[in-house]
């Protein structure tokens, strides 16, 4: 019957054990939270769409259909092995009517902002960060209310032109 009392202590002990060995770490109560989140819960309501990117500059999902206003969680996984500087990947959803080529061209000069050109940031509906090999990032957003086709791309230099793009179709 003492189980409910000892569990938090065990968690605290784990946190302390995995943290630094300085004695003052025992006085910090806050780090118990990360240990309790060992099992990640999916965001309620969001439909998960997992997209893999690779060294061949391709997304394995090139068409996503969604209802207007539907909550989506895009999980981007870079399956490649080439270094980020040479073969980084992100997932950038553009607003309807945005010129994909113009955006990609502007993105080439936007390395400092993770290849999201600041002057066109307002045209981006959602995006992940730029990923190196074996990295994953996710973004949760609501599909646009207006039906139609919304292009998504990888904005790493030349990748969208090489075919690294797809379309979100809002019904
Ligand atoms: Cu890419």
PDB file of C-alpha atoms and ligand atoms in Angstrom:
ATOM      1  CA  UNK A   1       0.000   0.000   0.000  1.00  0.00           C
ATOM      2  CA  UNK A   2       3.013   2.237   0.084  1.00  0.00           C
ATOM      3  CA  UNK A   3       3.531   1.857  -3.659  1.00  0.00           C
ATOM      4  CA  UNK A   4       1.965   5.223  -4.466  1.00  0.00           C
ATOM      5  CA  UNK A   5       4.374   6.891  -2.101  1.00  0.00           C
ATOM      6  CA  UNK A   6       7.526   5.179  -3.256  1.00  0.00           C
ATOM      7  CA  UNK A   7       6.990   5.626  -7.007  1.00  0.00           C
ATOM      8  CA  UNK A   8       7.694   9.371  -7.053  1.00  0.00           C
ATOM      9  CA  UNK A   9      10.775   8.755  -4.953  1.00  0.00           C
ATOM     10  CA  UNK A  10      11.985   6.131  -7.396  1.00  0.00           C
ATOM     11  CA  UNK A  11      11.459   8.527 -10.286  1.00  0.00           C
ATOM     12  CA  UNK A  12      13.285  11.248  -8.435  1.00  0.00           C
ATOM     13  CA  UNK A  13      16.131   8.863  -7.729  1.00  0.00           C
ATOM     14  CA  UNK A  14      16.338   7.961 -11.425  1.00  0.00           C
ATOM     15  CA  UNK A  15      16.470  11.609 -12.394  1.00  0.00           C
ATOM     16  CA  UNK A  16      19.190  12.317  -9.880  1.00  0.00           C
ATOM     17  CA  UNK A  17      21.127   9.235 -10.960  1.00  0.00           C
ATOM     18  CA  UNK A  18      21.020  10.250 -14.614  1.00  0.00           C
ATOM     19  CA  UNK A  19      21.837  13.868 -13.918  1.00  0.00           C
ATOM     20  CA  UNK A  20      25.048  15.411 -12.740  1.00  0.00           C
ATOM     21  CA  UNK A  21      26.677  14.028  -9.641  1.00  0.00           C
ATOM     22  CA  UNK A  22      26.904  17.278  -7.723  1.00  0.00           C
ATOM     23  CA  UNK A  23      25.258  17.089  -4.345  1.00  0.00           C
ATOM     24  CA  UNK A  24      23.083  20.145  -4.926  1.00  0.00           C
ATOM     25  CA  UNK A  25      21.141  18.289  -7.630  1.00  0.00           C
ATOM     26  CA  UNK A  26      19.149  16.501  -4.924  1.00  0.00           C
ATOM     27  CA  UNK A  27      17.414  19.751  -4.034  1.00  0.00           C
ATOM     28  CA  UNK A  28      15.840  20.253  -7.458  1.00  0.00           C
ATOM     29  CA  UNK A  29      12.292  18.834  -7.574  1.00  0.00           C
ATOM     30  CA  UNK A  30      11.422  19.925 -11.128  1.00  0.00           C
ATOM     31  CA  UNK A  31      13.312  17.285 -13.177  1.00  0.00           C
ATOM     32  CA  UNK A  32      10.793  14.589 -12.221  1.00  0.00           C
ATOM     33  CA  UNK A  33       8.523  15.720 -15.068  1.00  0.00           C
ATOM     34  CA  UNK A  34      10.592  14.436 -18.035  1.00  0.00           C
ATOM     35  CA  UNK A  35      10.793  10.960 -16.543  1.00  0.00           C
ATOM     36  CA  UNK A  36       7.010  10.839 -16.254  1.00  0.00           C
ATOM     37  CA  UNK A  37       6.705  11.568 -19.985  1.00  0.00           C
ATOM     38  CA  UNK A  38       8.634   8.487 -21.058  1.00  0.00           C
ATOM     39  CA  UNK A  39       5.576   7.325 -23.016  1.00  0.00           C
ATOM     40  CA  UNK A  40       4.765  10.113 -25.480  1.00  0.00           C
ATOM     41  CA  UNK A  41       1.071  10.689 -25.957  1.00  0.00           C
ATOM     42  CA  UNK A  42      -0.090  11.636 -29.457  1.00  0.00           C
ATOM     43  CA  UNK A  43      -1.633  15.066 -29.741  1.00  0.00           C
ATOM     44  CA  UNK A  44      -5.336  14.582 -29.270  1.00  0.00           C
ATOM     45  CA  UNK A  45      -7.317  15.044 -32.443  1.00  0.00           C
ATOM     46  CA  UNK A  46      -4.430  15.504 -34.831  1.00  0.00           C
ATOM     47  CA  UNK A  47      -4.151  12.943 -37.593  1.00  0.00           C
ATOM     48  CA  UNK A  48      -0.550  11.841 -37.936  1.00  0.00           C
ATOM     49  CA  UNK A  49       1.018  11.821 -41.382  1.00  0.00           C
ATOM     50  CA  UNK A  50       4.521  10.410 -41.410  1.00  0.00           C
ATOM     51  CA  UNK A  51       6.716  11.438 -44.317  1.00  0.00           C
ATOM     52  CA  UNK A  52      10.154  10.063 -45.032  1.00  0.00           C
ATOM     53  CA  UNK A  53      12.818  12.080 -46.809  1.00  0.00           C
ATOM     54  CA  UNK A  54      15.915  10.510 -48.310  1.00  0.00           C
ATOM     55  CA  UNK A  55      19.236  11.130 -50.010  1.00  0.00           C
ATOM     56  CA  UNK A  56      17.562  10.781 -53.420  1.00  0.00           C
ATOM     57  CA  UNK A  57      15.740  14.052 -52.710  1.00  0.00           C
ATOM     58  CA  UNK A  58      12.312  12.472 -52.525  1.00  0.00           C
ATOM     59  CA  UNK A  59       9.413  12.465 -50.088  1.00  0.00           C
ATOM     60  CA  UNK A  60       7.766   9.050 -49.828  1.00  0.00           C
ATOM     61  CA  UNK A  61       4.390  10.797 -49.490  1.00  0.00           C
ATOM     62  CA  UNK A  62       3.587  13.196 -52.315  1.00  0.00           C
ATOM     63  CA  UNK A  63      -0.137  13.620 -51.779  1.00  0.00           C
ATOM     64  CA  UNK A  64      -2.065  14.210 -48.571  1.00  0.00           C
ATOM     65  CA  UNK A  65      -5.824  14.550 -48.564  1.00  0.00           C
ATOM     66  CA  UNK A  66      -7.484  16.401 -45.726  1.00  0.00           C
ATOM     67  CA  UNK A  67     -10.784  17.880 -44.733  1.00  0.00           C
ATOM     68  CA  UNK A  68     -10.997  21.646 -44.468  1.00  0.00           C
ATOM     69  CA  UNK A  69      -9.728  22.715 -41.075  1.00  0.00           C
ATOM     70  CA  UNK A  70      -8.632  19.183 -40.128  1.00  0.00           C
ATOM     71  CA  UNK A  71      -5.853  19.045 -37.584  1.00  0.00           C
ATOM     72  CA  UNK A  72      -2.795  17.293 -38.956  1.00  0.00           C
ATOM     73  CA  UNK A  73       0.517  16.338 -37.457  1.00  0.00           C
ATOM     74  CA  UNK A  74       3.218  15.883 -40.056  1.00  0.00           C
ATOM     75  CA  UNK A  75       6.168  13.874 -38.801  1.00  0.00           C
ATOM     76  CA  UNK A  76       9.178  14.232 -41.070  1.00  0.00           C
ATOM     77  CA  UNK A  77      11.918  11.627 -40.864  1.00  0.00           C
ATOM     78  CA  UNK A  78      15.191  12.031 -42.685  1.00  0.00           C
ATOM     79  CA  UNK A  79      16.178   8.473 -43.586  1.00  0.00           C
ATOM     80  CA  UNK A  80      19.326   9.562 -45.383  1.00  0.00           C
ATOM     81  CA  UNK A  81      22.945   9.372 -44.306  1.00  0.00           C
ATOM     82  CA  UNK A  82      24.522  12.348 -46.070  1.00  0.00           C
ATOM     83  CA  UNK A  83      25.516  15.325 -43.897  1.00  0.00           C
ATOM     84  CA  UNK A  84      22.995  18.089 -43.278  1.00  0.00           C
ATOM     85  CA  UNK A  85      25.159  20.691 -45.007  1.00  0.00           C
ATOM     86  CA  UNK A  86      24.944  18.740 -48.249  1.00  0.00           C
ATOM     87  CA  UNK A  87      21.590  16.969 -47.978  1.00  0.00           C
ATOM     88  CA  UNK A  88      19.357  18.582 -45.370  1.00  0.00           C
ATOM     89  CA  UNK A  89      15.594  18.159 -45.596  1.00  0.00           C
ATOM     90  CA  UNK A  90      12.598  19.990 -44.255  1.00  0.00           C
ATOM     91  CA  UNK A  91       8.879  20.049 -44.971  1.00  0.00           C
ATOM     92  CA  UNK A  92       7.370  23.383 -45.880  1.00  0.00           C
ATOM     93  CA  UNK A  93       3.678  23.828 -46.656  1.00  0.00           C
ATOM     94  CA  UNK A  94       3.060  26.836 -48.886  1.00  0.00           C
ATOM     95  CA  UNK A  95      -0.091  28.878 -49.092  1.00  0.00           C
ATOM     96  CA  UNK A  96      -2.296  28.430 -52.110  1.00  0.00           C
ATOM     97  CA  UNK A  97      -1.043  30.204 -55.190  1.00  0.00           C
ATOM     98  CA  UNK A  98       2.530  30.658 -53.968  1.00  0.00           C
ATOM     99  CA  UNK A  99       5.043  30.239 -56.777  1.00  0.00           C
ATOM    100  CA  UNK A 100       7.019  27.206 -55.697  1.00  0.00           C
ATOM    101  CA  UNK A 101       9.963  28.076 -57.928  1.00  0.00           C
ATOM    102  CA  UNK A 102      10.118  31.655 -56.671  1.00  0.00           C
ATOM    103  CA  UNK A 103       9.966  30.457 -53.075  1.00  0.00           C
ATOM    104  CA  UNK A 104      12.679  27.855 -53.631  1.00  0.00           C
ATOM    105  CA  UNK A 105      14.910  30.378 -55.340  1.00  0.00           C
ATOM    106  CA  UNK A 106      14.525  32.833 -52.464  1.00  0.00           C
ATOM    107  CA  UNK A 107      15.146  30.001 -50.005  1.00  0.00           C
ATOM    108  CA  UNK A 108      18.582  29.336 -51.487  1.00  0.00           C
ATOM    109  CA  UNK A 109      19.809  32.608 -50.025  1.00  0.00           C
ATOM    110  CA  UNK A 110      18.151  32.044 -46.654  1.00  0.00           C
ATOM    111  CA  UNK A 111      20.541  29.627 -44.981  1.00  0.00           C
ATOM    112  CA  UNK A 112      20.634  31.812 -41.862  1.00  0.00           C
ATOM    113  CA  UNK A 113      16.910  31.253 -41.338  1.00  0.00           C
ATOM    114  CA  UNK A 114      16.947  27.511 -42.011  1.00  0.00           C
ATOM    115  CA  UNK A 115      16.113  28.105 -45.686  1.00  0.00           C
ATOM    116  CA  UNK A 116      12.829  29.845 -44.945  1.00  0.00           C
ATOM    117  CA  UNK A 117      13.177  33.217 -46.710  1.00  0.00           C
ATOM    118  CA  UNK A 118      12.058  35.893 -44.224  1.00  0.00           C
ATOM    119  CA  UNK A 119      10.415  37.995 -46.935  1.00  0.00           C
ATOM    120  CA  UNK A 120       8.161  35.044 -47.815  1.00  0.00           C
ATOM    121  CA  UNK A 121       7.611  33.620 -44.341  1.00  0.00           C
ATOM    122  CA  UNK A 122       4.001  34.807 -44.420  1.00  0.00           C
ATOM    123  CA  UNK A 123       3.410  32.427 -47.344  1.00  0.00           C
ATOM    124  CA  UNK A 124       4.306  29.421 -45.192  1.00  0.00           C
ATOM    125  CA  UNK A 125       1.375  27.654 -43.526  1.00  0.00           C
ATOM    126  CA  UNK A 126       3.497  25.182 -41.576  1.00  0.00           C
ATOM    127  CA  UNK A 127       7.033  23.842 -41.613  1.00  0.00           C
ATOM    128  CA  UNK A 128       9.445  21.588 -39.784  1.00  0.00           C
ATOM    129  CA  UNK A 129      13.019  22.467 -39.033  1.00  0.00           C
ATOM    130  CA  UNK A 130      15.801  21.447 -41.388  1.00  0.00           C
ATOM    131  CA  UNK A 131      16.914  17.914 -40.570  1.00  0.00           C
ATOM    132  CA  UNK A 132      20.264  16.221 -40.764  1.00  0.00           C
ATOM    133  CA  UNK A 133      20.620  12.450 -41.289  1.00  0.00           C
ATOM    134  CA  UNK A 134      18.430  10.240 -39.064  1.00  0.00           C
ATOM    135  CA  UNK A 135      16.726  13.239 -37.497  1.00  0.00           C
ATOM    136  CA  UNK A 136      12.981  13.692 -37.029  1.00  0.00           C
ATOM    137  CA  UNK A 137      10.796  16.719 -36.510  1.00  0.00           C
ATOM    138  CA  UNK A 138       7.078  17.270 -36.471  1.00  0.00           C
ATOM    139  CA  UNK A 139       4.629  20.095 -36.916  1.00  0.00           C
ATOM    140  CA  UNK A 140       0.968  20.225 -35.950  1.00  0.00           C
ATOM    141  CA  UNK A 141      -1.347  22.546 -37.826  1.00  0.00           C
ATOM    142  CA  UNK A 142      -4.854  22.875 -39.157  1.00  0.00           C
ATOM    143  CA  UNK A 143      -5.487  22.280 -42.839  1.00  0.00           C
ATOM    144  CA  UNK A 144      -6.668  25.435 -44.606  1.00  0.00           C
ATOM    145  CA  UNK A 145     -10.391  26.117 -44.667  1.00  0.00           C
ATOM    146  CA  UNK A 146     -10.387  26.861 -48.352  1.00  0.00           C
ATOM    147  CA  UNK A 147     -10.541  23.740 -50.532  1.00  0.00           C
ATOM    148  CA  UNK A 148      -7.867  23.309 -53.129  1.00  0.00           C
ATOM    149  CA  UNK A 149      -4.287  22.207 -53.584  1.00  0.00           C
ATOM    150  CA  UNK A 150      -1.443  23.443 -51.417  1.00  0.00           C
ATOM    151  CA  UNK A 151       2.088  22.617 -52.457  1.00  0.00           C
ATOM    152  CA  UNK A 152       4.634  21.390 -49.953  1.00  0.00           C
ATOM    153  CA  UNK A 153       8.341  21.295 -50.605  1.00  0.00           C
ATOM    154  CA  UNK A 154      11.751  20.732 -49.135  1.00  0.00           C
ATOM    155  CA  UNK A 155      13.333  24.183 -49.224  1.00  0.00           C
ATOM    156  CA  UNK A 156      16.949  22.994 -49.136  1.00  0.00           C
ATOM    157  CA  UNK A 157      18.669  24.494 -52.213  1.00  0.00           C
ATOM    158  CA  UNK A 158      17.501  22.860 -55.438  1.00  0.00           C
ATOM    159  CA  UNK A 159      15.579  20.046 -53.758  1.00  0.00           C
ATOM    160  CA  UNK A 160      12.090  21.236 -54.717  1.00  0.00           C
ATOM    161  CA  UNK A 161      13.235  21.738 -58.287  1.00  0.00           C
ATOM    162  CA  UNK A 162      14.637  18.204 -58.245  1.00  0.00           C
ATOM    163  CA  UNK A 163      11.200  16.871 -57.337  1.00  0.00           C
ATOM    164  CA  UNK A 164      11.193  17.022 -53.561  1.00  0.00           C
ATOM    165  CA  UNK A 165       7.636  18.246 -53.249  1.00  0.00           C
ATOM    166  CA  UNK A 166       4.043  17.137 -52.929  1.00  0.00           C
ATOM    167  CA  UNK A 167       0.554  18.460 -52.499  1.00  0.00           C
ATOM    168  CA  UNK A 168      -1.941  18.778 -49.690  1.00  0.00           C
ATOM    169  CA  UNK A 169      -5.406  18.451 -51.158  1.00  0.00           C
ATOM    170  CA  UNK A 170      -8.093  20.083 -49.044  1.00  0.00           C
ATOM    171  CA  UNK A 171     -11.538  18.756 -49.824  1.00  0.00           C
TER     172      UNK A 171
HETATM  173 CU1  LIG B   1      15.529  18.047 -49.158  1.00  0.00          CU
END
